[in-house]
Every structure is written in C-alpha cells, then in structure tokens.
Short mmCIF file of C-alpha atoms and ligand atoms in Angstrom, two decimals:
data_model
loop_
_atom_site.label_atom_id
_atom_site.label_comp_id
_atom_site.label_asym_id
_atom_site.label_seq_id
_atom_site.Cartn_x
_atom_site.Cartn_y
_atom_site.Cartn_z
CA UNK B 1 -59.96 74.24 -20.46
CA UNK B 2 -63.69 73.66 -19.95
CA UNK B 3 -66.02 76.47 -18.90
CA UNK B 4 -65.46 78.00 -15.45
CA UNK B 5 -68.28 77.59 -12.93
CA UNK B 6 -69.88 80.84 -11.86
CA UNK B 7 -69.55 81.45 -8.12
CA UNK B 8 -71.45 83.76 -5.77
CA UNK B 9 -69.74 84.55 -2.46
CA UNK B 10 -71.73 85.57 0.63
CA UNK B 11 -69.90 87.60 3.28
CA UNK B 12 -70.70 89.61 6.40
CA UNK B 13 -67.38 90.98 7.58
CA UNK B 14 -63.61 90.92 7.11
CA UNK B 15 -63.67 88.86 3.90
CA UNK B 16 -60.21 87.30 4.10
CA UNK B 17 -61.55 83.98 2.76
CA UNK B 18 -63.14 85.89 -0.11
CA UNK B 19 -59.68 87.34 -0.73
CA UNK B 20 -58.14 83.87 -0.90
CA UNK B 21 -60.86 82.68 -3.32
CA UNK B 22 -60.29 85.72 -5.53
CA UNK B 23 -56.53 85.01 -5.61
CA UNK B 24 -57.20 81.38 -6.54
CA UNK B 25 -59.43 82.38 -9.45
CA UNK B 26 -56.53 84.39 -10.90
CA UNK B 27 -54.77 81.12 -11.66
CA UNK B 28 -55.38 80.24 -15.27
CA UNK B 29 -56.41 76.64 -14.58
CA UNK B 30 -58.84 77.37 -11.75
CA UNK B 31 -62.25 75.86 -12.65
CA UNK B 32 -64.35 78.69 -11.17
CA UNK B 33 -64.78 82.46 -11.39
CA UNK B 34 -66.53 84.81 -8.98
CA UNK B 35 -69.51 86.47 -10.62
CA UNK B 36 -71.01 88.23 -7.62
CA UNK B 37 -70.21 89.02 -3.98
CA UNK B 38 -73.16 89.69 -1.66
CA UNK B 39 -72.80 91.22 1.79
CA UNK B 40 -75.69 91.52 4.22
CA UNK B 41 -73.63 94.12 6.06
CA UNK B 42 -73.20 97.48 4.29
CA UNK B 43 -70.02 98.15 6.29
CA UNK B 44 -68.30 94.81 5.65
CA UNK B 45 -64.58 95.49 5.10
CA UNK B 46 -64.56 92.45 2.81
CA UNK B 47 -66.43 94.40 0.11
CA UNK B 48 -63.09 96.08 -0.64
CA UNK B 49 -61.65 92.77 -1.89
CA UNK B 50 -64.35 92.61 -4.56
CA UNK B 51 -63.91 96.28 -5.49
CA UNK B 52 -60.12 95.90 -5.85
CA UNK B 53 -60.55 92.85 -8.07
CA UNK B 54 -63.24 94.50 -10.21
CA UNK B 55 -65.83 91.90 -9.15
CA UNK B 56 -69.50 92.91 -8.96
CA UNK B 57 -70.78 93.21 -5.42
CA UNK B 58 -74.11 93.95 -3.88
CA UNK B 59 -75.22 94.87 -0.37
CA UNK B 60 -78.45 93.13 0.57
CA UNK B 61 -79.00 94.42 4.06
CA UNK B 62 -81.17 92.00 6.05
CA UNK B 63 -82.26 94.89 8.27
CA UNK B 64 -84.21 96.41 5.39
CA UNK B 65 -86.44 93.32 5.14
CA UNK B 66 -89.29 92.54 7.49
CA UNK B 67 -88.62 88.80 7.39
CA UNK B 68 -85.92 86.27 6.58
CA UNK B 69 -87.63 84.64 3.54
CA UNK B 70 -87.89 88.00 1.73
CA UNK B 71 -84.22 88.73 2.43
CA UNK B 72 -83.24 85.32 1.05
CA UNK B 73 -85.50 85.65 -2.00
CA UNK B 74 -83.65 88.87 -2.82
CA UNK B 75 -80.31 87.07 -2.47
CA UNK B 76 -81.38 84.18 -4.70
CA UNK B 77 -82.74 86.61 -7.32
CA UNK B 78 -79.42 88.51 -7.42
CA UNK B 79 -77.38 85.31 -7.52
CA UNK B 80 -79.48 83.89 -10.34
CA UNK B 81 -79.44 87.15 -12.30
CA UNK B 82 -75.66 86.93 -12.15
CA UNK B 83 -75.82 83.35 -13.45
CA UNK B 84 -74.39 81.93 -10.23
CA UNK B 85 -74.20 78.13 -10.16
CA UNK B 86 -72.46 77.58 -6.82
CA UNK B 87 -72.64 79.69 -3.66
CA UNK B 88 -69.70 79.99 -1.24
CA UNK B 89 -70.43 81.26 2.26
CA UNK B 90 -67.32 83.00 3.58
CA UNK B 91 -67.93 84.40 7.03
CA UNK B 92 -71.63 84.90 6.27
CA UNK B 93 -73.29 85.43 9.64
CA UNK B 94 -77.03 84.92 8.94
CA UNK B 95 -78.95 81.73 9.64
CA UNK B 96 -80.61 80.38 6.49
CA UNK B 97 -84.13 79.00 6.12
CA UNK B 98 -84.87 75.50 4.80
CA UNK B 99 -86.20 77.04 1.58
CA UNK B 100 -82.91 78.77 0.74
CA UNK B 101 -80.82 75.76 1.81
CA UNK B 102 -82.92 73.38 -0.31
CA UNK B 103 -82.89 75.73 -3.30
CA UNK B 104 -79.07 75.65 -3.29
CA UNK B 105 -78.79 72.02 -2.12
CA UNK B 106 -75.39 70.59 -3.10
CA UNK B 107 -74.65 73.95 -4.69
CA UNK B 108 -73.65 75.85 -1.53
CA UNK B 109 -70.43 75.55 0.47
CA UNK B 110 -69.41 76.93 3.86
CA UNK B 111 -66.10 77.18 5.67
CA UNK B 112 -65.98 76.63 9.41
CA UNK B 113 -62.94 77.07 11.70
CA UNK B 114 -62.95 73.61 13.36
CA UNK B 115 -62.61 69.98 12.46
CA UNK B 116 -66.31 69.22 12.04
CA UNK B 117 -68.37 67.64 13.45
CA UNK B 118 -66.50 68.94 16.51
CA UNK B 119 -67.04 72.53 17.65
CA UNK B 120 -69.97 73.66 15.56
CA UNK B 121 -71.15 77.21 16.19
CA UNK B 122 -69.34 80.27 17.46
CA UNK B 123 -66.23 80.77 19.62
CA UNK B 124 -64.59 77.58 18.35
CA UNK B 125 -61.03 78.53 19.27
CA UNK B 126 -61.93 79.49 22.84
CA UNK B 127 -63.71 76.15 23.28
CA UNK B 128 -60.83 74.17 21.75
CA UNK B 129 -58.41 75.86 24.18
CA UNK B 130 -60.74 75.32 27.14
CA UNK B 131 -60.94 71.61 26.33
CA UNK B 132 -57.18 71.30 25.95
CA UNK B 133 -57.44 69.78 22.46
CA UNK B 134 -54.03 69.41 20.79
CA UNK B 135 -55.26 69.50 17.21
CA UNK B 136 -57.92 71.63 15.59
CA UNK B 137 -58.42 72.85 12.04
CA UNK B 138 -60.99 73.92 9.52
CA UNK B 139 -63.59 72.29 7.29
CA UNK B 140 -65.35 73.09 4.03
CA UNK B 141 -68.75 71.43 3.75
CA UNK B 142 -71.96 71.54 1.75
CA UNK B 143 -74.63 73.55 3.54
CA UNK B 144 -77.55 71.79 5.21
CA UNK B 145 -80.34 73.06 7.43
CA UNK B 146 -78.48 72.69 10.72
CA UNK B 147 -75.69 75.19 11.22
CA UNK B 148 -72.19 73.88 10.40
CA UNK B 149 -73.59 70.51 9.36
CA UNK B 150 -73.42 68.87 5.95
CA UNK B 151 -71.24 66.65 3.74
CA UNK B 152 -67.57 67.52 4.29
CA UNK B 153 -65.52 68.28 1.18
CA UNK B 154 -62.10 68.84 2.74
CA UNK B 155 -60.45 69.48 6.08
CA UNK B 156 -57.12 70.85 7.22
CA UNK B 157 -55.55 69.89 10.55
CA UNK B 158 -53.79 72.58 12.58
CA UNK B 159 -51.79 72.05 15.79
CA UNK B 160 -52.76 73.76 19.05
CA UNK B 161 -49.65 75.04 20.85
CA UNK B 162 -49.37 75.33 24.62
CA UNK B 163 -48.58 79.01 24.23
CA UNK B 164 -51.77 79.70 22.22
CA UNK B 165 -54.54 82.07 23.08
CA UNK B 166 -57.68 82.41 20.96
CA UNK B 167 -56.03 85.08 18.84
CA UNK B 168 -52.88 83.14 17.92
CA UNK B 169 -54.84 79.94 17.34
CA UNK B 170 -57.40 81.70 15.19
CA UNK B 171 -54.60 83.26 13.09
CA UNK B 172 -53.01 79.84 12.51
CA UNK B 173 -56.35 78.26 11.57
CA UNK B 174 -57.16 81.19 9.28
CA UNK B 175 -53.92 80.62 7.39
CA UNK B 176 -55.07 77.05 6.77
CA UNK B 177 -58.56 78.25 5.78
CA UNK B 178 -57.01 80.38 3.06
CA UNK B 179 -55.42 77.27 1.56
CA UNK B 180 -58.36 74.95 2.18
CA UNK B 181 -61.26 76.91 0.66
CA UNK B 182 -59.69 77.27 -2.81
CA UNK B 183 -58.68 73.60 -2.66
CA UNK B 184 -62.24 72.49 -1.82
CA UNK B 185 -63.81 74.81 -4.37
CA UNK B 186 -61.51 73.42 -7.03
CA UNK B 187 -62.62 69.87 -6.19
CA UNK B 188 -66.32 70.76 -6.37
CA UNK B 189 -66.24 73.11 -9.37
CA UNK B 190 -64.16 70.70 -11.44
CA UNK B 191 -66.54 67.83 -10.66
CA UNK B 192 -63.79 65.78 -8.99
CA UNK B 193 -66.11 65.16 -6.03
CA UNK B 194 -69.85 64.83 -5.57
CA UNK B 195 -72.36 64.16 -2.79
CA UNK B 196 -73.54 60.58 -2.47
CA UNK B 197 -75.62 59.41 0.50
CA UNK B 198 -74.79 62.62 2.39
CA UNK B 199 -71.06 62.02 2.05
CA UNK B 200 -68.63 63.60 -0.37
CA UNK B 201 -66.99 61.01 -2.59
CA UNK B 202 -64.46 61.24 -5.36
CA UNK B 203 -66.09 60.99 -8.77
CA UNK B 204 -63.84 58.03 -9.52
CA UNK B 205 -64.81 56.23 -6.32
CA UNK B 206 -64.53 56.85 -2.59
CA UNK B 207 -60.73 56.52 -2.54
CA UNK B 208 -60.40 59.87 -4.30
CA UNK B 209 -62.15 61.74 -1.46
CA UNK B 210 -59.69 64.31 -0.12
CA UNK B 211 -58.10 64.78 3.25
CA UNK B 212 -56.16 68.01 3.10
CA UNK B 213 -53.64 68.84 5.78
CA UNK B 214 -51.28 71.65 4.82
CA UNK B 215 -47.92 71.77 6.52
CA UNK B 216 -47.59 75.14 8.15
CA UNK B 217 -44.64 77.16 9.30
CA UNK B 218 -45.46 77.39 13.01
CA UNK B 219 -42.08 78.57 14.26
C1 GRF D 1 -63.62 82.40 9.19
O1 GRF D 1 -62.92 81.95 10.31
C2 GRF D 1 -64.61 81.37 8.71
O2 GRF D 1 -64.18 80.07 8.91
C3 GRF D 1 -65.81 81.65 9.60
O3 GRF D 1 -65.84 83.05 9.73
C4 GRF D 1 -64.53 83.57 9.54
C5 GRF D 1 -64.63 84.56 8.41
O4 GRF D 1 -63.42 85.24 8.18
N1 GRF D 1 -67.00 81.07 9.04
P1 GRF D 1 -63.27 86.14 6.91
O5 GRF D 1 -64.42 87.12 6.89
O6 GRF D 1 -63.27 85.27 5.70
O7 GRF D 1 -61.94 86.85 7.09
#
C-alpha cells in the first residue's frame, strides 16, 4: 500500500467523529493516519479518544491568545511540526480567518450535520424539525471562508420521523456522520477525488463523484 496521508484533527468538544476517524484508521487499508489532535478547549471530552488510541494531542486554548491570527498561527505551527498534510475539523467550534483557510485550501475538511447548502450554521436539527423537512443528513466538505460552505465531498441522507425531537434526530444523523466522515476522508486521502472549479470530482471524471447514503436501522 502507498504511504498514508498524515491527518490533523481539530476538535472542541465531545469528539465522537474523531472516535470514528480513529477507528477507520485502524483498518489496514485506510489511506490516512492521525498524527495530531488539537483541541482549543482544555476540557474537551474528545481528548480522551486520542489518549486511548495513543495519538499525540495538544490543547491550544484560544483564550490564552489576544487575537485570532496568533491562535491560528500556533495551530498551523503545531500541525506542520507534526507533518500534517490534511486537516479534519470535527466539531471544531472556532471561526477561522481567511489566512488560515487559504493556507490549508483544499487540505481541510469539515463535517456538518445537514444536507448542505441547506441549514448552514448552528441548531440545524431544530430548524429542520421546525420546517417540517422529511429528509436531512450530513455533509463533508472542503473548508472555505464562509462557515459551512465549500466543495462537497460526500453526503448521507437521513430520514426525519414524525416522532422526532432534536435529540432523536441528532442521534440518527450522528450515526450517519460516523460512517460518512471516514468514507469522505478515504476518498480525499487516496486521491480518488479532487477539487475542480469549486466542485469535487472523481479523479477519473465527474461520474466517480460520490453520493453516499447509508441505510440505517431506524426501527
Ligand atoms: C457533529 O454533529 C458535527 O457534524 C458538528 O459538530 C458535532 C460534533 O460532534 N460539526 P462530535 O464532537 O464529533 O461528537
């Protein structure tokens, strides 16, 4: 197998998507390995996933910096010292400046709990339920300057049930997220997809671009 891409994961909280990425990297054929986990929050429960897996982690607390650019410069320095080639945001709750986004252009992914471009921002599940949408899902996309915008790598569709509240819907979407993020990372890290004209295309032509919709046990 060819060399594994070195991944840096940015978290702020629970870290369940980090957990799913770590599990994926345990598979022998996975084209990426996690070299460093950075949390801006010293109390992020997700740091335990890295510790359990023996992965290096670092707290870079934004509150100890007087401005956003200095905080981001520290993150880039740590990522580059660890040889990181691709950054995965996984529940990372800080807005990023244009400088950081451009530095990692086409080398930074994010996961968002909606079918983008619908429902960017926070409280997606509440808004989906308020609107009465019957299908929602999650998206993995390359990071651009505007929050939750950028070329979409893969999406998973998830049904909204009439009995749902934000908690049950969020749990169902999260289950899909845990399948989708490793899938999308595999596509990017293996070079099966690339960005062309601000769209993600399959490296063998547009037909190879993925639409990922896991079937879920919703009973
Ligand atoms: C996920 O729903 C992700 O899509 C969103 O933030 C949440 C993070 O969850 N960006 P976790 O920290 O990975 O458990």
